[in-house]
CSV table of C-alpha atoms in Angstrom, one decimal:
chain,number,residue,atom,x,y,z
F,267,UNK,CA,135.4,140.5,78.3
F,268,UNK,CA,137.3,142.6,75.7
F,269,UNK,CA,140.1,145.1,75.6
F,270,UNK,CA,138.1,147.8,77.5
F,271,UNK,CA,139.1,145.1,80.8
F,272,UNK,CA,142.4,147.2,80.9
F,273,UNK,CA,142.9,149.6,83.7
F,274,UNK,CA,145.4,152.7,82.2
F,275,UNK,CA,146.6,155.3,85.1
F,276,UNK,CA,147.0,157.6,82.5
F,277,UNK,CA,145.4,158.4,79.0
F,278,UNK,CA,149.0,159.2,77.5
F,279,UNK,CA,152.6,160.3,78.9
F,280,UNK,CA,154.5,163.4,78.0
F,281,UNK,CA,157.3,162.4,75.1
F,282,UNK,CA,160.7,162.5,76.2
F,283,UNK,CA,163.4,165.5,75.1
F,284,UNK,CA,166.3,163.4,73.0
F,285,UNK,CA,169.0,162.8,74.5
F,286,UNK,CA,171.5,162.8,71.5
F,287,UNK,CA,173.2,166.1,70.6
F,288,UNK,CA,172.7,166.6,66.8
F,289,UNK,CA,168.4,166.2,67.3
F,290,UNK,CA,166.3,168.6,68.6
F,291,UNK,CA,166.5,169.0,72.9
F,292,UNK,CA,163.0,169.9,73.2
F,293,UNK,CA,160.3,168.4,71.4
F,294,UNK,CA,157.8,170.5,72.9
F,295,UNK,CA,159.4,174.0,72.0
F,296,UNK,CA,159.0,171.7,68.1
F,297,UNK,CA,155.7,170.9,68.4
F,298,UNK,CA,155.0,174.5,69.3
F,299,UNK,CA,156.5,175.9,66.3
F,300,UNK,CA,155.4,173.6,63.2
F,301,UNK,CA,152.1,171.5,62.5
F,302,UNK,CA,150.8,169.1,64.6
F,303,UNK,CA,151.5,166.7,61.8
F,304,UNK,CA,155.3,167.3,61.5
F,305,UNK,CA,155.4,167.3,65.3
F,306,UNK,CA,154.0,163.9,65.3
F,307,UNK,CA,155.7,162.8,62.3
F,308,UNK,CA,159.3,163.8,64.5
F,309,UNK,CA,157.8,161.9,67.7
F,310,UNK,CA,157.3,159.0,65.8
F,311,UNK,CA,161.0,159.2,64.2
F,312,UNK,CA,162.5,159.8,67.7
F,313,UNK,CA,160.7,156.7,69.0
F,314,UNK,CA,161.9,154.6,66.3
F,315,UNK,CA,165.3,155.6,66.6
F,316,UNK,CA,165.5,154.6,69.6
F,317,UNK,CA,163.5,151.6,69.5
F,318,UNK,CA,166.3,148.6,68.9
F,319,UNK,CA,165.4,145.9,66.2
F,320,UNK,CA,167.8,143.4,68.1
F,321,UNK,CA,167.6,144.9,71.4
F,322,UNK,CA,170.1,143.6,74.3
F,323,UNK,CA,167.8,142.5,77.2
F,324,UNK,CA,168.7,141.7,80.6
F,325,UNK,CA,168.5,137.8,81.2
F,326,UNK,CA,164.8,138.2,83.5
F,327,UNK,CA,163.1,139.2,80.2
F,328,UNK,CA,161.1,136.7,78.5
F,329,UNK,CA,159.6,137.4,75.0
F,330,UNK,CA,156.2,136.6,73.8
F,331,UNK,CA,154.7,137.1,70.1
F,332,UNK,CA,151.2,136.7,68.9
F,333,UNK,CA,149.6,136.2,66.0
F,334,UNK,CA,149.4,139.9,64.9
F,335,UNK,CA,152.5,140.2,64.9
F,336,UNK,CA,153.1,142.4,67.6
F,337,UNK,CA,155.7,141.4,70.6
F,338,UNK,CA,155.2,141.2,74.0
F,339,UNK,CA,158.6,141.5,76.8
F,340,UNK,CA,158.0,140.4,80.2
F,341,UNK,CA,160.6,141.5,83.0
F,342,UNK,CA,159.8,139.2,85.7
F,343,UNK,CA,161.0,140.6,89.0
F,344,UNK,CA,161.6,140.8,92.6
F,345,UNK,CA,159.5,143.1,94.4
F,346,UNK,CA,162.2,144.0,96.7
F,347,UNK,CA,165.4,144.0,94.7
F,348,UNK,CA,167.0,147.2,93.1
F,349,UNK,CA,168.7,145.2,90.0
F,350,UNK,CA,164.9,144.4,89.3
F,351,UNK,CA,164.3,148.1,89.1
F,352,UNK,CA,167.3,148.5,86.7
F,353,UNK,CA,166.0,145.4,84.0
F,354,UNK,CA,162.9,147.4,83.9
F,355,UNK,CA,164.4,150.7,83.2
F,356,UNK,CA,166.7,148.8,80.5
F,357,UNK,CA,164.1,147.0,79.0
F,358,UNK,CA,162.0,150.3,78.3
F,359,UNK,CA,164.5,152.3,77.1
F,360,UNK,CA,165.6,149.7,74.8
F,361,UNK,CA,161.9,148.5,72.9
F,362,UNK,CA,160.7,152.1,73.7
F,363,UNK,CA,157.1,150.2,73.9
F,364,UNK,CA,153.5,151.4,73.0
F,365,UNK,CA,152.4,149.9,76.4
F,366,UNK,CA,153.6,149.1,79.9
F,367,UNK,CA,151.7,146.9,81.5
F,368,UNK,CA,152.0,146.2,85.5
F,369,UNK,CA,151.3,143.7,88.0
F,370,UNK,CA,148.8,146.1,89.8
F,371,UNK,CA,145.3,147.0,90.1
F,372,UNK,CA,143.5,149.7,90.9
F,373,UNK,CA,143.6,149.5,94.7
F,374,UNK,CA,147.3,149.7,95.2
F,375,UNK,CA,147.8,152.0,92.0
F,376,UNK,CA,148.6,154.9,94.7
F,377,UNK,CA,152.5,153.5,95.2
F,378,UNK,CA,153.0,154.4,91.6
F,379,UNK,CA,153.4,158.4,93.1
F,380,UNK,CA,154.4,158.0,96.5
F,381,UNK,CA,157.9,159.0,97.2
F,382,UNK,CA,160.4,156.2,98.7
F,383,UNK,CA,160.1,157.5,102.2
F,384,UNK,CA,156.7,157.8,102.7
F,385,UNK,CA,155.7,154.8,101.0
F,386,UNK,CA,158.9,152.7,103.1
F,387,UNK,CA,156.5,153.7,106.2
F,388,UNK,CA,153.4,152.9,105.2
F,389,UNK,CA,154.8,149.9,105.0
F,390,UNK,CA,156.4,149.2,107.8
F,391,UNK,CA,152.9,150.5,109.5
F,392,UNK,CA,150.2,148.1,110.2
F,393,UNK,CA,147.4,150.0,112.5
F,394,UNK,CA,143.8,149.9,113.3
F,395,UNK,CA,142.9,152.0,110.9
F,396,UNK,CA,144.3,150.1,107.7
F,397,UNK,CA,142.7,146.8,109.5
F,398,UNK,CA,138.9,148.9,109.4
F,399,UNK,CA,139.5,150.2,106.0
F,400,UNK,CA,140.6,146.2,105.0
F,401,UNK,CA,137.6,145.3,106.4
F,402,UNK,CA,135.6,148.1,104.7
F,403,UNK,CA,136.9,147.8,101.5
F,404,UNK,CA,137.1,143.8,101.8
F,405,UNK,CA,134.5,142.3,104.3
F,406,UNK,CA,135.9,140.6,107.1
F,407,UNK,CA,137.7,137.9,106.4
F,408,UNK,CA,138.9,139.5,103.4
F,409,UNK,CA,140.5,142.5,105.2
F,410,UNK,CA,141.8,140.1,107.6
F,411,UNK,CA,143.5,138.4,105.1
F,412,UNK,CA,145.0,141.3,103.6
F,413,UNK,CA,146.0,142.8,106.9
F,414,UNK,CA,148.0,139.3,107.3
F,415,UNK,CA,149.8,139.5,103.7
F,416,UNK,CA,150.1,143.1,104.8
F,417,UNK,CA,152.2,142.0,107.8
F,418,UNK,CA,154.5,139.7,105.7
F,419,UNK,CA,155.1,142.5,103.0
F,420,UNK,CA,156.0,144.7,106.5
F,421,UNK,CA,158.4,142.0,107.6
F,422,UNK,CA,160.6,142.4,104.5
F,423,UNK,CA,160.4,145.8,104.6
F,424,UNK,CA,161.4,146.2,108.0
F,425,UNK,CA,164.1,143.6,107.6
F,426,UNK,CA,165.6,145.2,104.3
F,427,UNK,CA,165.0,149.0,105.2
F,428,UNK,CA,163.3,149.0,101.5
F,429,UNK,CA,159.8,149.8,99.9
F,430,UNK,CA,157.9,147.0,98.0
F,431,UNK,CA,157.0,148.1,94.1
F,432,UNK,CA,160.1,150.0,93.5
F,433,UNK,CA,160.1,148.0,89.7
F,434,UNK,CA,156.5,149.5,88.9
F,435,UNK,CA,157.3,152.9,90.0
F,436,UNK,CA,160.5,153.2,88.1
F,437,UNK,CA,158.2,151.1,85.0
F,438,UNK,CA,155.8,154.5,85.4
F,439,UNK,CA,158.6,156.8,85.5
F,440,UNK,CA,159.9,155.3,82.2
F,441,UNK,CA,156.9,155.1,80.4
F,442,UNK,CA,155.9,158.3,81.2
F,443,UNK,CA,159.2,158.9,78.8
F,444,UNK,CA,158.3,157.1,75.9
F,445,UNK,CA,156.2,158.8,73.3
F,446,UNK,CA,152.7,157.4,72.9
F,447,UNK,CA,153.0,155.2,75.9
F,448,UNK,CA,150.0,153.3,77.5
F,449,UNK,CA,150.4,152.5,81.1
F,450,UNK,CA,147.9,149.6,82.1
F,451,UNK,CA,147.1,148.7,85.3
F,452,UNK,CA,147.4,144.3,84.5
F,453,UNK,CA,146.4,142.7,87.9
F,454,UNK,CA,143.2,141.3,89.1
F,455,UNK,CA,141.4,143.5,91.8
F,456,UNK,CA,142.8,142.7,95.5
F,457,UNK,CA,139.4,141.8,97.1
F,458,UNK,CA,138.4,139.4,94.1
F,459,UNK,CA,141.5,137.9,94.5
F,460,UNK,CA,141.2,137.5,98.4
F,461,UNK,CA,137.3,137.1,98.6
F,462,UNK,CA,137.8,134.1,96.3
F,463,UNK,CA,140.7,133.1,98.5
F,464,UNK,CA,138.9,132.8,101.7
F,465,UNK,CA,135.8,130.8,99.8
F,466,UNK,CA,138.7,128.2,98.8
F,467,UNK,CA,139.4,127.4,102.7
F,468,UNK,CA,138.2,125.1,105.2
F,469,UNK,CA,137.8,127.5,108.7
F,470,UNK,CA,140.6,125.1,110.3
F,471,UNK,CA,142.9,126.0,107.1
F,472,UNK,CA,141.8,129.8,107.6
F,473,UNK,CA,143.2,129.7,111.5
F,474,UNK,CA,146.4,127.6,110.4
F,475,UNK,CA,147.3,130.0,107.6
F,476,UNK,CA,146.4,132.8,109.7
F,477,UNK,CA,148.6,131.6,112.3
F,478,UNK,CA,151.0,131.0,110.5
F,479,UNK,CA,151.5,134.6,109.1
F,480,UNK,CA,151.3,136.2,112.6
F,481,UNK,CA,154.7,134.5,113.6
F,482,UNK,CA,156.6,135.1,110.5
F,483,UNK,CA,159.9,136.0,111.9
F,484,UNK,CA,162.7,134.9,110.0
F,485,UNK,CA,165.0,137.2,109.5
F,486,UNK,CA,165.9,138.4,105.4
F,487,UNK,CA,169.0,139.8,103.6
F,488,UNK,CA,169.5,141.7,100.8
F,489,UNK,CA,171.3,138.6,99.9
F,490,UNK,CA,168.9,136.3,100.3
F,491,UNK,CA,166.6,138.7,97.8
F,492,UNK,CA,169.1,138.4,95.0
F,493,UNK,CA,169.5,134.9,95.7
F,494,UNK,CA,165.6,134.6,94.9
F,495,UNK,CA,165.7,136.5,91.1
F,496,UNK,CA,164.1,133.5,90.1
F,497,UNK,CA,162.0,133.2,92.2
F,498,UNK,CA,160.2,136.8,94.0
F,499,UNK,CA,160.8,136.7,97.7
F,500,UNK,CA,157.3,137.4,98.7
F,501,UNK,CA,155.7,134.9,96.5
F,502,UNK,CA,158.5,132.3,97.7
F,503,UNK,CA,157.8,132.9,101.4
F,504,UNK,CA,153.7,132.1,100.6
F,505,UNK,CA,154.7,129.4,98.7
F,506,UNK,CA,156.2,127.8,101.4
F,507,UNK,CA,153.2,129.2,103.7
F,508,UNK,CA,150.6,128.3,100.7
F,509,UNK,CA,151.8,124.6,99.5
F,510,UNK,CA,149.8,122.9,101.9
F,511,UNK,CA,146.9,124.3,100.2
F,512,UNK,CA,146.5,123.7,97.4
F,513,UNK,CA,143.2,125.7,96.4
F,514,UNK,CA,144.5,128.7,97.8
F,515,UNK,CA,147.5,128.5,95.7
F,516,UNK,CA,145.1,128.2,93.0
F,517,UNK,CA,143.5,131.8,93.6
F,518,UNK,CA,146.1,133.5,94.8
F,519,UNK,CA,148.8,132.5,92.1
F,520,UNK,CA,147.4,130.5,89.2
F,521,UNK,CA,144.3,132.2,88.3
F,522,UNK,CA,146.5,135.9,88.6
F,523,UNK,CA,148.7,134.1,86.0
F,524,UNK,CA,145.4,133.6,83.7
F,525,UNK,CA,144.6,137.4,84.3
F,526,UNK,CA,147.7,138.8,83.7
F,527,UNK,CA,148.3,136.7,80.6
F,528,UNK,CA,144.5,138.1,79.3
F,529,UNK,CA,145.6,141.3,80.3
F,530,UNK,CA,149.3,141.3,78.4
F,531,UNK,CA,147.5,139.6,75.3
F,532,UNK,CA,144.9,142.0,75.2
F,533,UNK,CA,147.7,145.2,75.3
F,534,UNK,CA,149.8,143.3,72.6
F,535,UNK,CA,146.6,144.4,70.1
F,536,UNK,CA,147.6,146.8,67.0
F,537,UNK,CA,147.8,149.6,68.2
F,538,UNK,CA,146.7,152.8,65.7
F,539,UNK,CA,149.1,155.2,65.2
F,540,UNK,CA,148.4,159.0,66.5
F,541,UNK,CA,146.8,161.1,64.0
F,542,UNK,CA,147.0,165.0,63.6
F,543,UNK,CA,143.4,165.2,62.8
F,544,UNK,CA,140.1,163.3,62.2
F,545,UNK,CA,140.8,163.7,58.2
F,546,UNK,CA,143.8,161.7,58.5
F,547,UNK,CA,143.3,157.8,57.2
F,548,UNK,CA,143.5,155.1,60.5
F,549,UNK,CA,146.8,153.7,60.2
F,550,UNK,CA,147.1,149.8,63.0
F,551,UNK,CA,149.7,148.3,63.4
F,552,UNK,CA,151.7,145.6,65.8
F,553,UNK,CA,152.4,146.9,69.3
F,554,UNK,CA,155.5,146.6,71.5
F,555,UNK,CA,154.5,145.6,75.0
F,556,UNK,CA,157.0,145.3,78.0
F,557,UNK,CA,155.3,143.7,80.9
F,558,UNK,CA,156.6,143.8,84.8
F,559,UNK,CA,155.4,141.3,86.8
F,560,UNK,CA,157.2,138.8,90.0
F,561,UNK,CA,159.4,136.8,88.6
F,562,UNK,CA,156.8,133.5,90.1
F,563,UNK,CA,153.9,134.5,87.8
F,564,UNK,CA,156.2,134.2,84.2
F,565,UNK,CA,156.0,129.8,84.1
F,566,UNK,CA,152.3,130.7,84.2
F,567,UNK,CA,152.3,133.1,81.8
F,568,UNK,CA,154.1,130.9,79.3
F,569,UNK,CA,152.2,128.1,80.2
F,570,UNK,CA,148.7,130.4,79.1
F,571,UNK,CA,150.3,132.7,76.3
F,572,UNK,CA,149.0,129.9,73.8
F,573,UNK,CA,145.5,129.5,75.6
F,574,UNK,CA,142.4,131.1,74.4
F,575,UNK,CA,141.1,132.8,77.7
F,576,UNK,CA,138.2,133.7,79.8
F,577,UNK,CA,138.5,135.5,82.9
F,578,UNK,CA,134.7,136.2,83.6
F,579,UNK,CA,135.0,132.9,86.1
F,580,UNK,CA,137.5,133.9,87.8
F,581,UNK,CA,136.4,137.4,88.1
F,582,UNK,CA,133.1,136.0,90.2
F,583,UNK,CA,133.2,135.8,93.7
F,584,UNK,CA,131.3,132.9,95.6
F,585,UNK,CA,129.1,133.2,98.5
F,586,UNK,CA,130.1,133.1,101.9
F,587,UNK,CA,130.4,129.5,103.4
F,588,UNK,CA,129.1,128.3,106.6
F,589,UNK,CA,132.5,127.9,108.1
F,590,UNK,CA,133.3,131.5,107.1
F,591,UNK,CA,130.0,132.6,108.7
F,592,UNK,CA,130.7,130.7,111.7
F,593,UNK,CA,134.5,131.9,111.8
F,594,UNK,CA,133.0,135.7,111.7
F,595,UNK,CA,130.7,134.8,114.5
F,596,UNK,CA,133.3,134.1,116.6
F,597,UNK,CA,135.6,136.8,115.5
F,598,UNK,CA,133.1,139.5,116.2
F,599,UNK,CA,132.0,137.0,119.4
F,600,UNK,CA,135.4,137.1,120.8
F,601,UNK,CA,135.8,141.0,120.0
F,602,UNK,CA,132.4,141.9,122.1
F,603,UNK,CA,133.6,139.6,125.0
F,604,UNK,CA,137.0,141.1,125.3
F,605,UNK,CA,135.3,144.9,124.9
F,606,UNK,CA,133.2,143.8,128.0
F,607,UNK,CA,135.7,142.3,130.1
F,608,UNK,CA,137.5,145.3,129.6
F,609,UNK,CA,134.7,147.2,130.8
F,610,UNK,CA,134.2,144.7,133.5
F,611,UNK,CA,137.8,145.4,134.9
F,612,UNK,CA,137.9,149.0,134.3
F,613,UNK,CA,135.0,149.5,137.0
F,614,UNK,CA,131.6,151.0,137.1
F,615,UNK,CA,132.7,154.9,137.2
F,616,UNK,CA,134.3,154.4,134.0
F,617,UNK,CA,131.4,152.5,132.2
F,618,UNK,CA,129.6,155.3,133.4
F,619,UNK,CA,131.5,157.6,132.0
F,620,UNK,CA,131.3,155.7,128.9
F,621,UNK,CA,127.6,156.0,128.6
F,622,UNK,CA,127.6,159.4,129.9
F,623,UNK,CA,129.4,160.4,126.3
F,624,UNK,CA,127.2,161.6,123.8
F,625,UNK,CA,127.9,159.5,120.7
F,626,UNK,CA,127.4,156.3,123.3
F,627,UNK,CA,124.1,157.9,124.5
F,628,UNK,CA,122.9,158.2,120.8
F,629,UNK,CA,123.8,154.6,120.2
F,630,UNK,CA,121.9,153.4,122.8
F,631,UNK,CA,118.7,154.9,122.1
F,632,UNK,CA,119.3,153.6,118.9
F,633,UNK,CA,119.2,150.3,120.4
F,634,UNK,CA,116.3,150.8,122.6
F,635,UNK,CA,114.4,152.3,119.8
F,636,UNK,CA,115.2,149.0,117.9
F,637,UNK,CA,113.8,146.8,120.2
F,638,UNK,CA,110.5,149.1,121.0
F,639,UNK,CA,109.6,148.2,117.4
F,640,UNK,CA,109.9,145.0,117.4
């Protein structure tokens, strides 16, 4: 799989106005007054201006090269920690990069917009309707799965009164600063991820771990996140859930550390430099990457920076097993049982208003029809 694998929210961001005094303020009120060439020529100027040959980087950045030539800076994070979001700002604003390059995918690329408030509630939040849109979106035991790691996410939020992805909105916000910025989306989709997750457990390690997420209580600090810089909180806490299993560390860590390594790699191409029209000669050169990812996936991306990669395998998603189909069975078993006790108890005037409603009336000749046919 090739470069076209990246995911960008955004074909280009608006350039910045310059901040320093004896420049221009505006460089859209330049670009509308001279040719598009001198107005990308000035871009170009103002980004390398501000672009630091020896920049200072805070002590969570770890820098990659590659054999292009071009350089690659990885902030590694905590998901919930607000000196995360200021290393990611810094880092930005000092290597003014051609790409940013986040440890999201497509299905949770909405957070990148949401404001603070609303997105500290949807949080907090964990209803029906996420768990059938889970399912949807996921199948079963995927959803359920999510719905779980959903819960945990919750937990901190609720303890620390603050939304998850703050670093990747402020990474958005930054980039969307920088002329000729790429923002790319760098993390394997959430139900390949969790589909492959569920396929690497025994249905005895499926209740365990599920069990085991439904009673997380402990209770979290702001403290206790700083504590964890070098380590991200929510990746420490499934550690500690996860270390008994082995495989499931492997899908859920390990092979997002191969995809996001691909990913950064395959951003850190040359880059060709804007153009002010087709006549104008192609001009590549090395790129300036800054990466944001949890601080727990940066020992794997060091570990595969040297690697040639694939990521087609772990891109595939194996069949079902037999003890997932049995574990649905029972899921949607117990479900139906408890749906008709509860009809049991509620009495026979309320059944029959049940079937009295329309939409149940349709159903049920559904049903009958069903059966008539066979």
């Amino acid at each position: 799989m090739e470069g076209d694998q990246q995911q960008e929210t955004a074909a280009e961001p608006e350039p910045s106005p310059n901040a320093e005094g004896d420049e221009p303020e505006d460089a859209s009120d330049i670009a509308s007054n001279i040719s598009d060439a001198d107005a990308l020529k000035i871009l170009l100027e103002m980004k390398m201006k501000k672009r630091q040959k020896k920049p200072s980087l805070p002590s969570t950045v770890t820098e990659f090269a590659t054999e292009e030539g071009s350089k690659v800076y990885v902030v590694g994070t905590a998901h919930f920690s607000d000196s995360s979001k200021k290393d990611v700002v810094k880092t930005i604003q000092e290597v003014q990069p051609d790409v940013v390059v986040v440890e999201l995918c497509q299905y949770r690329v909405s957070m990148l917009k949401m404001d603070e408030r609303t997105l500290l509630k949807e949080a907090k939040e964990i209803n029906l309707e996420k768990l059938q849109q889970a399912i949807k979106q996921n199948g079963l035991m995927s959803g359920l799965m999510q719905m779980l790691l959903l819960k945990v996410s919750a937990h901190i939020t609720e303890q620390l009164g603050m939304a998850p992805g703050g670093e990747f909105r402020e990474a958005f916000k930054e980039a969307s600063k920088v002329p000729f910025c790429k923002f790319h989306l760098g993390d394997r989709p959430i139900p390949v991820t969790f589909k492959r997750a569920i396929a690497a457990l025994s249905i005895w390690q499926k209740i365990k771990l599920a069990w085991g997420l439904c009673f997380l209580s402990d209770p979290i600090s702001k403290d206790d996140v700083e504590k964890c810089k070098q380590k991200d909180l929510l990746e420490q806490m499934m550690a500690e859930m996860i270390g008994e299993f082995p495989d499931l560390h492997r899908t859920i860590v390990s092979e997002r550390d191969i995809y996001l390594t691909y990913m950064l790699k395959q951003a850190a191409k040359r880059t060709e430099l804007p153009r002010a029209s087709e006549a104008e000669p192609r001009r590549c050169v090395p790129s300036v990457v800054v990466g944001v990812v949890g601080m727990g996936h940066v020992p794997g991306i060091e570990k595969n920076w040297n690697t040639d990669l694939n990521i087609q395998e772990i891109m595939s998603v194996p069949p079902p097993s037999t003890s997932s189909k049995i574990l649905k069975f029972v899921i949607k078993a117990t479900i139906f049982g408890l749906v008709g006790y509860g009809c049991y108890r509620m009495g026979h005037r309320t059944v029959r208003f049940i079937l009295s409603v329309p939409i149940a009336q349709k159903y049920l000749q559904k049903l009958i029809d069903a059966k008539s046919r066979h």
